[in-house]
Each structure stands twice: as C-alpha cells, then as structure tokens.
Coordinates of C-alpha atoms in Angstrom, one line a residue:
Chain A
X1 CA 0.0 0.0 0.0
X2 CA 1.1 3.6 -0.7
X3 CA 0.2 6.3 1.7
X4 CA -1.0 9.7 0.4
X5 CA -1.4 12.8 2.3
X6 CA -2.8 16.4 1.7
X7 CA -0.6 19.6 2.4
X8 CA -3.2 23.1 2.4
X9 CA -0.8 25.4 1.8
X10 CA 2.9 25.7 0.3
X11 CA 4.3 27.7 3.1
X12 CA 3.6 23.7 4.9
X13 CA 5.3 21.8 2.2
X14 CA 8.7 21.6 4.0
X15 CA 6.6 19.5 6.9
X16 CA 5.6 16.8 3.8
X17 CA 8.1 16.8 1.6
X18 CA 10.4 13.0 1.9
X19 CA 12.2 13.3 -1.1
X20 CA 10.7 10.3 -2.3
X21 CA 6.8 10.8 -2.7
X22 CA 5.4 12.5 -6.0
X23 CA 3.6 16.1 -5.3
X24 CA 0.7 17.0 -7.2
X25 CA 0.5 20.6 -7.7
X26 CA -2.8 21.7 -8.2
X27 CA -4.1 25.5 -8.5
X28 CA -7.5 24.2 -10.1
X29 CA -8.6 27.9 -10.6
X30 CA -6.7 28.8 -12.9
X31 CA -3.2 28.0 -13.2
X32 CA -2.5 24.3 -12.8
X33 CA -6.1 24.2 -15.2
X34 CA -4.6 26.4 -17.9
X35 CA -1.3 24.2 -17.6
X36 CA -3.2 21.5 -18.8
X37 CA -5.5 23.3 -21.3
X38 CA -1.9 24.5 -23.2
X39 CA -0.1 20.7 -23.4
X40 CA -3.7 19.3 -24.6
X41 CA -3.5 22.0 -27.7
X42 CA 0.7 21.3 -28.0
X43 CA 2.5 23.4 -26.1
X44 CA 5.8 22.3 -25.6
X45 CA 6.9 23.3 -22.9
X46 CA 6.0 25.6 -19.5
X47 CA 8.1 27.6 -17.3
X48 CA 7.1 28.4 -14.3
X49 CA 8.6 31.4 -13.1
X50 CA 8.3 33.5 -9.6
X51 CA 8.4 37.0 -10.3
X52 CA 6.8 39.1 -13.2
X53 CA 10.5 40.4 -13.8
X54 CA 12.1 36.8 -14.4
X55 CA 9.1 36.1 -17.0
X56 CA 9.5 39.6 -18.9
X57 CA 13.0 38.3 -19.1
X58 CA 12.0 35.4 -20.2
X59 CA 10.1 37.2 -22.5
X60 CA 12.9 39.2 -23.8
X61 CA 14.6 36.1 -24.7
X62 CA 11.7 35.1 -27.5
X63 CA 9.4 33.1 -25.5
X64 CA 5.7 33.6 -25.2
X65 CA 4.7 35.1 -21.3
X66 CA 2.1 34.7 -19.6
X67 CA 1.5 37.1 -16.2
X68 CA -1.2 37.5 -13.8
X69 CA -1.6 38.6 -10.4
X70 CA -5.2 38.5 -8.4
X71 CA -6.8 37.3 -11.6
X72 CA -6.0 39.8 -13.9
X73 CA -3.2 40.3 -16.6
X74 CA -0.6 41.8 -16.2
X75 CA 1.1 44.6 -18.6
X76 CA 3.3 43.2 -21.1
X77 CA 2.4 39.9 -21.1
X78 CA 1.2 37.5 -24.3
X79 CA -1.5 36.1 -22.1
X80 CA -3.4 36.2 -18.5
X81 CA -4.3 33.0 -17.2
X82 CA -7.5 32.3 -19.0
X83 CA -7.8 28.6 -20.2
X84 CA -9.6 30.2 -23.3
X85 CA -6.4 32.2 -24.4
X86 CA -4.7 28.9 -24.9
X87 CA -6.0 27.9 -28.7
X88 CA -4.4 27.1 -31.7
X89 CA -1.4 28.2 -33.7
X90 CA -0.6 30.7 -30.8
X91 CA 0.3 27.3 -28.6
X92 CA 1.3 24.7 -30.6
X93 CA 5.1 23.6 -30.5
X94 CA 6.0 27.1 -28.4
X95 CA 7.5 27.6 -25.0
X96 CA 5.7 29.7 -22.3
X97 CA 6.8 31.6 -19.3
X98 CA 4.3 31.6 -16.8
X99 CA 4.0 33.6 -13.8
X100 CA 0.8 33.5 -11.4
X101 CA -0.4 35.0 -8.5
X102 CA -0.6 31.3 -6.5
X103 CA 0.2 28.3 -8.8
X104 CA 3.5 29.0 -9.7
X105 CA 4.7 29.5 -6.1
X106 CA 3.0 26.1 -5.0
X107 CA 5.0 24.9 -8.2
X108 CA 8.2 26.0 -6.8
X109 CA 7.4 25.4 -3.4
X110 CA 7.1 21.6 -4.3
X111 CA 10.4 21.5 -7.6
X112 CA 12.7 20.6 -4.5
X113 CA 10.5 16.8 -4.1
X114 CA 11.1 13.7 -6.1
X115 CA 8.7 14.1 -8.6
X116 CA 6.3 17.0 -9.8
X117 CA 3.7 16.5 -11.8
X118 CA 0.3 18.9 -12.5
X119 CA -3.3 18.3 -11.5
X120 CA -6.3 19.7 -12.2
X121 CA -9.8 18.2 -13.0
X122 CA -9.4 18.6 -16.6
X123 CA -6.6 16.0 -16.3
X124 CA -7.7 14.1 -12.9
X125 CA -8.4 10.6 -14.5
X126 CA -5.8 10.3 -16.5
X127 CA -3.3 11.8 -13.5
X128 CA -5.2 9.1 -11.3
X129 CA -4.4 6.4 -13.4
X130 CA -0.8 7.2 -14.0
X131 CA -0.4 8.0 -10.3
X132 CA -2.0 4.0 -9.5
X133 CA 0.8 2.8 -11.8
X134 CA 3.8 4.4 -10.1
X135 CA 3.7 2.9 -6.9
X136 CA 5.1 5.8 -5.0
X137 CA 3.9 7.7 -2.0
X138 CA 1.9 10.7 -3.0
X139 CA 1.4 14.4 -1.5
X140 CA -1.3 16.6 -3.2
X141 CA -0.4 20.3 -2.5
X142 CA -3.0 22.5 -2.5
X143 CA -1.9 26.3 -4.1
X144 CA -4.4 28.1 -2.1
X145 CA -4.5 31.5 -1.9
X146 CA -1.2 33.2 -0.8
X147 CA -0.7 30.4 1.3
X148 CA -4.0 30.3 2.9
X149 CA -6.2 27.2 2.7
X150 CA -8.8 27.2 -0.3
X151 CA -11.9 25.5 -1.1
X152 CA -11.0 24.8 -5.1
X153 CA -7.9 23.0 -4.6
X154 CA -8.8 21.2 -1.4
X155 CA -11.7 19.8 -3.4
X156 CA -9.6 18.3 -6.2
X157 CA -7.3 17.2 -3.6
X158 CA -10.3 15.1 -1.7
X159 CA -11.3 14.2 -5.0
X160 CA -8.0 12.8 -6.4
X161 CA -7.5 11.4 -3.2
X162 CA -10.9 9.6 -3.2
X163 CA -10.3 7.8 -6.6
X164 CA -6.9 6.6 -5.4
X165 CA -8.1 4.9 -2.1
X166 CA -11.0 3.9 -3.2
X167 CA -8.7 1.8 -6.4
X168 CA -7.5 -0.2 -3.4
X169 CA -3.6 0.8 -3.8
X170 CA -3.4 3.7 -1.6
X171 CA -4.0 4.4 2.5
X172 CA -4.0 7.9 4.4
X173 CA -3.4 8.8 8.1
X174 CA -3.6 12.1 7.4
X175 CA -6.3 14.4 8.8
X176 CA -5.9 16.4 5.6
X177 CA -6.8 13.9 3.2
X178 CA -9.3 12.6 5.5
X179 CA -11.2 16.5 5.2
X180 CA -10.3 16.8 2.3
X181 CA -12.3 13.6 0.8
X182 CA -15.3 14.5 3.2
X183 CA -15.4 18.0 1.8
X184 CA -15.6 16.3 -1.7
X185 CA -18.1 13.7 -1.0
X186 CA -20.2 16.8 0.5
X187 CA -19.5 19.2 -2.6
X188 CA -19.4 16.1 -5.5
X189 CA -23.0 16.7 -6.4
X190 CA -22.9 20.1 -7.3
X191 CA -19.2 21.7 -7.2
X192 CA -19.8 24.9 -8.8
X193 CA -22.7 25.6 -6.8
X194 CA -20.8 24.5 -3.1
X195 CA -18.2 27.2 -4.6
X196 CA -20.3 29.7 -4.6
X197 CA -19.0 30.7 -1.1
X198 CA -15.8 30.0 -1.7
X199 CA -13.4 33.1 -1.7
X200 CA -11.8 33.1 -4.7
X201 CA -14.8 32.3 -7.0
X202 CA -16.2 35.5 -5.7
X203 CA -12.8 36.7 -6.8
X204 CA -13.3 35.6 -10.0
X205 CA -17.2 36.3 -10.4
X206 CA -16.2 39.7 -9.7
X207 CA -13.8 39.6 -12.2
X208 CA -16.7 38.4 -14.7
X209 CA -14.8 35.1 -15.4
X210 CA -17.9 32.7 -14.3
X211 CA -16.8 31.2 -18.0
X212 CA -13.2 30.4 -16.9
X213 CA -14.3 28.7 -13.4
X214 CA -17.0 26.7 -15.2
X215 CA -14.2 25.2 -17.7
X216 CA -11.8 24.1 -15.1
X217 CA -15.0 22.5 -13.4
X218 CA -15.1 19.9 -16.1
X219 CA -13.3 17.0 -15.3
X220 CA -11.3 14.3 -18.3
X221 CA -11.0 17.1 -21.0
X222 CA -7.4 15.8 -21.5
X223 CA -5.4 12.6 -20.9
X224 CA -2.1 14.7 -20.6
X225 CA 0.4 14.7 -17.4
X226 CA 2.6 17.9 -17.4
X227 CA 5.6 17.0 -15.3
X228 CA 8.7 19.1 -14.1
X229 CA 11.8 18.3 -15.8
X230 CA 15.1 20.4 -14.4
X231 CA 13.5 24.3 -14.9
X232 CA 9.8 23.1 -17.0
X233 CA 6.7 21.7 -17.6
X234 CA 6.8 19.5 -20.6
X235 CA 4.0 16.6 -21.3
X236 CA 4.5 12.8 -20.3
X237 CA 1.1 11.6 -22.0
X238 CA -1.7 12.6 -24.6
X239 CA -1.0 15.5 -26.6
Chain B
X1 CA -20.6 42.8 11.7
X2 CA -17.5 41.4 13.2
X3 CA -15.5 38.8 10.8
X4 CA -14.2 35.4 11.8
X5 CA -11.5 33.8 10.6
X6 CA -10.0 29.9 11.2
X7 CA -6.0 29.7 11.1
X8 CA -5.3 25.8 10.5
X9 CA -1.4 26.0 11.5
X10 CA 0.4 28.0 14.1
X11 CA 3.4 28.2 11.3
X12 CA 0.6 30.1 9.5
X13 CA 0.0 32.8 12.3
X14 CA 1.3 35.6 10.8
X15 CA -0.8 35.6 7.6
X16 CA -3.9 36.4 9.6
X17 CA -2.5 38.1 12.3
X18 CA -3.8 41.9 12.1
X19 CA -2.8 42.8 16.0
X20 CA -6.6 44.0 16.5
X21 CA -8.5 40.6 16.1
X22 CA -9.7 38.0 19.6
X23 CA -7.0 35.3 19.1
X24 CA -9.1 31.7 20.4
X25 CA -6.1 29.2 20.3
X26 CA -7.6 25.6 20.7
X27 CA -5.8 22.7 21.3
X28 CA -8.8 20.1 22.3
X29 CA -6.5 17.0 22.8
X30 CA -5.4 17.6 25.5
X31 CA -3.6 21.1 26.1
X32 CA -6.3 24.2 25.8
X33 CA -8.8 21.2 27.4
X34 CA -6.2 20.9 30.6
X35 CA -5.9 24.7 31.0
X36 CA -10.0 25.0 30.9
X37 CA -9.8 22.5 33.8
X38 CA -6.7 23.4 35.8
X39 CA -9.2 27.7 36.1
X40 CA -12.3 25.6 36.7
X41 CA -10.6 23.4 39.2
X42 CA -9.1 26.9 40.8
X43 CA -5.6 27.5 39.6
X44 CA -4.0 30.7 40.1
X45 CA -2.1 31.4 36.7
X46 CA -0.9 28.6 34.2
X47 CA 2.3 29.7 32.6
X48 CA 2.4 28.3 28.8
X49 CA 6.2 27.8 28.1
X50 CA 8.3 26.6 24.9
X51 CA 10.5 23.9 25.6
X52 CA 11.1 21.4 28.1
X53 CA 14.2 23.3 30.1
X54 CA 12.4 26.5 30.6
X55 CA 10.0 24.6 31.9
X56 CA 12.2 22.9 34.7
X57 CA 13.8 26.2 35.6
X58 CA 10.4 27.4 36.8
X59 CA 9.8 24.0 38.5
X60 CA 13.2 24.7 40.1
X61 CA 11.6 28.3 41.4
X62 CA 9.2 26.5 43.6
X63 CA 6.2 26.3 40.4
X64 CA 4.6 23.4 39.6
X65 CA 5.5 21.7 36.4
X66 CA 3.6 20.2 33.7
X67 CA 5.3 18.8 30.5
X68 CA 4.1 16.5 28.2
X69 CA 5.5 15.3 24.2
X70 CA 4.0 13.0 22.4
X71 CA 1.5 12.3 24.2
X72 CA 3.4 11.4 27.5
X73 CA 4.5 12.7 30.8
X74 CA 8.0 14.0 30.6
X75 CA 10.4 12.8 33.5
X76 CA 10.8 15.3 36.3
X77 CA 7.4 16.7 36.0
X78 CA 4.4 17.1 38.4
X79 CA 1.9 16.4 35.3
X80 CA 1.4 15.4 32.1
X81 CA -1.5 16.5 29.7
X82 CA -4.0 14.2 31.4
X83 CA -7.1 16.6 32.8
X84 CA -7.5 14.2 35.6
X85 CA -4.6 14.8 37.0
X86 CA -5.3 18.5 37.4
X87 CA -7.8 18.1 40.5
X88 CA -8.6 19.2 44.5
X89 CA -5.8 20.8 46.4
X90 CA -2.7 20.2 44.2
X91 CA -4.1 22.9 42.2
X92 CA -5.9 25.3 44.0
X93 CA -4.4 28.7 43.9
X94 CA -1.5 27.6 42.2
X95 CA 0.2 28.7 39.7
X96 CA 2.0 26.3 37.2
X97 CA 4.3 26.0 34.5
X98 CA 2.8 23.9 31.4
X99 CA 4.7 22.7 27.8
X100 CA 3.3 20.5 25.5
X101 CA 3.8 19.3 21.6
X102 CA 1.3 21.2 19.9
X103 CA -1.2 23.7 22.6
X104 CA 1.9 25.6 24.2
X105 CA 3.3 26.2 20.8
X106 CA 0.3 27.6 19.4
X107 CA -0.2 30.4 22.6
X108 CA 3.6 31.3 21.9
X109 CA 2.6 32.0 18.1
X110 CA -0.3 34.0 18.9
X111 CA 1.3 36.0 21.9
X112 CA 2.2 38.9 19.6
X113 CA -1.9 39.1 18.7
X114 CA -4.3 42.0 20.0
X115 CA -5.9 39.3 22.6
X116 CA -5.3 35.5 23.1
X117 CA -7.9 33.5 24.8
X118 CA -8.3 30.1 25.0
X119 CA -10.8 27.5 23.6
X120 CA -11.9 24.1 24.3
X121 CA -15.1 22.4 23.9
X122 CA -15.5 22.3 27.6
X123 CA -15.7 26.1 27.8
X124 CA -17.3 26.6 24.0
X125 CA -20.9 28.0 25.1
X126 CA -19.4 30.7 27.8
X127 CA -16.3 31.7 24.8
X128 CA -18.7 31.9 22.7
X129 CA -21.1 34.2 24.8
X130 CA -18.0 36.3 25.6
X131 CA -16.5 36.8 22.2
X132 CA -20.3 38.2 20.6
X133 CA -19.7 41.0 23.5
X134 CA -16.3 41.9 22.5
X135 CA -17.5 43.6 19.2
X136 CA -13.9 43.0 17.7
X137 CA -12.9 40.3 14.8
X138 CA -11.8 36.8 16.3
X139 CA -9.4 34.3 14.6
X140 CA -9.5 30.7 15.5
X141 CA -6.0 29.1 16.1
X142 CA -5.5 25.4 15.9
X143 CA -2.8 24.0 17.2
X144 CA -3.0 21.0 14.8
X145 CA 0.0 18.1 15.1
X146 CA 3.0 19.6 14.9
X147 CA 1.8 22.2 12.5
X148 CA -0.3 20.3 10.4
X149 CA -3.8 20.6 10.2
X150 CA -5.9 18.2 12.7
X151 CA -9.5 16.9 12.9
X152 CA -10.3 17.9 16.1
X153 CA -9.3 21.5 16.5
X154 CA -11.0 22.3 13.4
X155 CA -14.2 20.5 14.3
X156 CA -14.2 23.2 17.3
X157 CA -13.3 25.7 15.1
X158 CA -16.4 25.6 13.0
X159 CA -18.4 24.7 16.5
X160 CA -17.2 27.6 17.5
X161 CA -17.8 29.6 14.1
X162 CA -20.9 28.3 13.7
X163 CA -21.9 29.2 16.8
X164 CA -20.9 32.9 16.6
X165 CA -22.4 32.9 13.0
X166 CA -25.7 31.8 14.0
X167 CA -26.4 34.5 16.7
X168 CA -25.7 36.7 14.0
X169 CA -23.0 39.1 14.7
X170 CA -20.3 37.0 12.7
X171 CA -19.8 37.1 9.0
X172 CA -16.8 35.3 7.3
X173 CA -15.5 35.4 3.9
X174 CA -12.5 33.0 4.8
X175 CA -12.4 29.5 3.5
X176 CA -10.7 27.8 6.1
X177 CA -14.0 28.4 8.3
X178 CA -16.8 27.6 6.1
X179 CA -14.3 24.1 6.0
X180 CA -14.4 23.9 9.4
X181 CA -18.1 24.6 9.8
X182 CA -19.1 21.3 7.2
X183 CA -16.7 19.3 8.7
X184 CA -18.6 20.2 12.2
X185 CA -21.6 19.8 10.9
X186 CA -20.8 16.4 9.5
X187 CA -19.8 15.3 13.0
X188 CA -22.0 17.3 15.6
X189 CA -24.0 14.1 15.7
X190 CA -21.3 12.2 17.1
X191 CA -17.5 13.7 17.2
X192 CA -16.2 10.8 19.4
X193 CA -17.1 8.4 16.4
X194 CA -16.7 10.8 13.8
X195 CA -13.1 10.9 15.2
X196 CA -12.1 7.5 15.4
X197 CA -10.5 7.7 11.7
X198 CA -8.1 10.7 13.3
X199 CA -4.7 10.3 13.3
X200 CA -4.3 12.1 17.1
X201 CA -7.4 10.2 18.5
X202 CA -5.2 6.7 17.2
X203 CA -2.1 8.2 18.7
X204 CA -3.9 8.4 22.2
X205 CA -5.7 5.5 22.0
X206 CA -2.6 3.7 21.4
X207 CA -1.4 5.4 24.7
X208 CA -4.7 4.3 26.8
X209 CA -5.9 7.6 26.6
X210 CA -9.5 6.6 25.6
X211 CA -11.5 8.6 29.0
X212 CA -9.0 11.4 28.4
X213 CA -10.5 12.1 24.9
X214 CA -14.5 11.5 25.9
X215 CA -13.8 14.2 28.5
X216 CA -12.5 16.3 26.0
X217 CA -15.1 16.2 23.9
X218 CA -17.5 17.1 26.8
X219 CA -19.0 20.3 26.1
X220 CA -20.0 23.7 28.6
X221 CA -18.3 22.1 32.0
X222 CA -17.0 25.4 33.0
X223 CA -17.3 29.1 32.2
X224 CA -14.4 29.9 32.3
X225 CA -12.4 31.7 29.9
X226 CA -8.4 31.5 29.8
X227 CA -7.0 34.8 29.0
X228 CA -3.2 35.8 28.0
X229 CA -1.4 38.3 30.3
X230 CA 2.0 39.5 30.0
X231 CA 3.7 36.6 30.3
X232 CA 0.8 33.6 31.9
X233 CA -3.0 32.8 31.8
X234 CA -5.4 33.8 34.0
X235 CA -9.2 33.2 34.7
X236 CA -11.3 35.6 33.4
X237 CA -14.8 34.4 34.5
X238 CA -15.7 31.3 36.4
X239 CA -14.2 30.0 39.2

C-alpha cells in the first residue's frame, strides 16, 4: 500500500516533503487548469517562473509570457491566465513563461520533491491512473491563496485522493486527506454551486470570469500529465 | 458585523494576524482542554512555556510543572497533559508551568496578537457568549500536530464559528471556516465516532488515553475563559 497525504498550503510543504513521494500541484482555478489546457492544444513546454520580472525576461529572450496577479493580466504579457487564451497556432510547439499569483509559487514550493507533476480536474483521470501505476507515495499540494487554505484546490485534492483509495492501492493517516475527501463527497453533487461561497470564485465572479471557473470544473478534457523536468513543464502523456 | 476567521497551522499565524483581532487558540486534545480544567478546578495562573528546560527552571523556582511530548508525561514533572490529574488541592491557587507538543506552541505564536484566549469544547458555550460581546474580529487558532492541520481543533473551530455565526454578529468570507463549519456539521451528531479515523485520537488510543478524549469532547463544563497576560493565563470568569 502507498500512503498519500494532503498539504493546504505551500508555506507547509517543508513538513511533507520525503524526497521520495510524487507532489501534485494543483491550483485548479486557474493555473494548474490552464497548464493542462496549453499541453492538450501542444505546447511544448511551460516555465514556471516566480516573479513578473524573471518572466519579462524570459520574454525578452523570445518566448511567449504569460502574467497574472489576483486574476488579472498583467502589462506586457502575451497572455493572463485564461484557459480560453490557450488555442491554436498561438500554442502549438512554443515555450511559455508563466508567472501567477498562487500556482506558480506552490510549483516552486514543491520542484525541490522527487517528482512533480500537474493536477487539475481537466486531467484528474488520467493523472489518477498514472499516479496508480507508479507505486510511489503521494502528496497533493493544494496552491491556495497566498498560502492560505482554499476551497477549489482542497476539493480536487479530496477528489483525487478519493479515486486513489477507493482503487484499493493507496492508504491515508492524514487528517488532511481525510477533510479533504469529506469535503468532496459533501460538494461532489454540485461543485460549482458548493463554490459559490468560496473566496476566490467571488474573486473571479467579480472579475466576470464565471466562464473560466466553469471550464476548469469539467473534469477528463485531456489525458495529458505535465511533469517538471530540471527548470519546465513538458508533457509525459496525450497531446 | 464582526468577521471570523480559522487559522489551520500556528506556522501560518502571521498571515492572519492583524494585531486587532480575539486570538481563540484551541488545542482540544489535550492542552487548551487541561488549562480549561486546571481555572475551573481553581488554579491561580498557568504559565504556557516553549521547551522542556524553561519549563524545569520554573519548577526549580518553587512552580509546579507540567510537561508533556507526544503524548506522555515528561520525567521530572508534576503532570502530564492528562485533565484528571489536574484536581482538588494540588491545584488550587496555584500557579503552574505547562509545555506540550502542539497547545503551548500555538499560545507562543499568537502572543504577539491583539488578545489570546483560549478555547476548548469544555468552555465553547461561555467563549462563545463572551466573544459576541467583544465587538472586535476573532481568529481561530489550531494547534493541529506539529503544525499540520488536525480533525479535532477544526471541528471546534467551526463549533465555534458556527456558533458565533448563528447569533448573528459574525460574517466570514475565509475559506478555512466555512471548511471547518461542514466538517462540524458532519460530525455534531457524534465527534467521538466521527473521530475515530483521526490520526491524534489513534495516537492516544494507542497510549490508553481513551477517558481522556471522551472528556475532552465534553461540552459547557466550565465558564471559564483563559485569557493571555503578559507573560501567563489567568481566569477571566468562572471560578
């Protein structure tokens, strides 16, 4: 049996971190969402980056960036952090710089770990699947929102988590995964409706991107795994 | 309205600390528990302490000494975590020294705050009743295991929250509490069962410290409400 655990926040992900278990980053609204929406339309490759001034110099360099901070774009920058922005010729076979107000961070937080690899429910079959076949350990680190617990990503977590237990190859004694799962089996009916008092969709909805959070809602739009290799996301399956 | 906020981690303290906010630090099994029933049993002052040594060195000024890790009494101390140790005449008017794994820790990373009570559900109905009369934002601190995020501290957290929510002077726009508040209302019908998955209530139970958590768990057994002075705890109602 492999054990998997929950960590809320990346400022905790020194307390979880073995060296040995794979971390699942997830920022399901938008970031980790939008990682998946660019590999599933051929991207080939995403750098996550800290600071705004590291991606402009990415930038600088010829690649595509992509900047946002509190949900909105940021000036300069090819894209935001809109899975919609993400289409055709604009993606396919380029290299991206990404900087974002949460995912990115819980991305960094985790590159020091064994394995990284992305999560989102656009991918969480597929990532389910390949995550029953590695038979490693597994901590699902929740983005949140500058490093406070979230609703979004906590639900993904509990739902990830669910699948993998209830498969029959994975065990938790953590009381995070154990919330986690409850908050899912209490939300699974209706997500986008339990979100509605969640912070950051009224972040969002004030924003006027109800369109964005009902995409990254949708689970199995893509088989694809984005994994960290030395400084970026590249894709292990689908296309 | 007043807002309400829950804090899963001590190591996340600082994000939510705004030096004007009520800080409740709960640690239900056993520490914030102990100190409820050391003030209802008559204690003079209960002086929350770090490590180990500093403890001692106040034993070695003539206080009594409490000092528990893991779970068990430490050698050279007068008490462990146990509530039913802190009875009759050994405590009456006196004023002891207390560290412990998780609670202790948590009061030391909220000393810095406005105001630092503390919570337990043996005390929950008379905190709660004190807090609405404050008129000032409260932040619920769990102590959690070893800064990770427990069960039990967050089901009194959204007790708690829910509590102060219902009578209508509370709002909250913070995640981390409407959590807290499902996960209570999942287990309000039974918390001792609801528990039994819990990787702390295992820990004890492994320890023989089965009657220690059903007292725990009791609720409204005192009124009184632990309050943070300078450098100890004192009673602020109750007897």
């Amino acid at each position: 049996m492999n054990k998997i655990q929950v960590c809320f926040s990346p400022q905790l992900f020194p307390l979880f971190n073995d060296q040995k278990s794979i971390v699942v980053v997830v920022d399901v609204l938008r970031a980790t969402s939008v990682i998946c929406v660019c590999f599933a339309n051929g991207a080939k490759s995403i750098i996550p980056v800290e600071t705004l001034e590291e991606a402009l110099e990415w930038k600088a360099k010829g690649y595509l960036a992509a900047g946002e901070r509190n949900g909105v774009q940021q000036k300069g920058f090819d894209f935001g952090n809109s899975p919609f922005s993400y289409v055709g010729n604009n993606i396919k076979g380029k290299e991206i710089v990404l900087s974002t107000t949460n995912g990115t961070q819980a991305i960094h937080a985790a590159k020091k770990a064994h394995k990284v690899v992305i999560g989102a429910f656009l991918n969480i079959s597929a990532l389910a699947h390949w995550l029953d076949n590695q038979g490693k350990d597994v901590i699902i680190l929740c983005a949140g929102w500058k490093n406070k617990f979230n609703l979004e990503d906590s639900l993904f977590a509990g739902a990830l988590a669910n699948i993998l237990i209830s498969a029959g190859n994975f065990k938790t004694d953590c009381d995070s995964t154990l919330a986690a799962v409850l908050l899912y089996e209490n939300a699974a009916k209706d997500i986008y409706g339990f979100l509605e008092q969640s912070s950051h969709r009224k972040r969002l909805a004030h924003l006027k991107l109800e369109k964005d959070i009902r995409y990254c809602l949708n689970t199995d739009k893509t088989d694809v795994i984005p994994i960290f290799q030395l400084d970026r996301l590249v894709a292990y399956g689908g296309e």
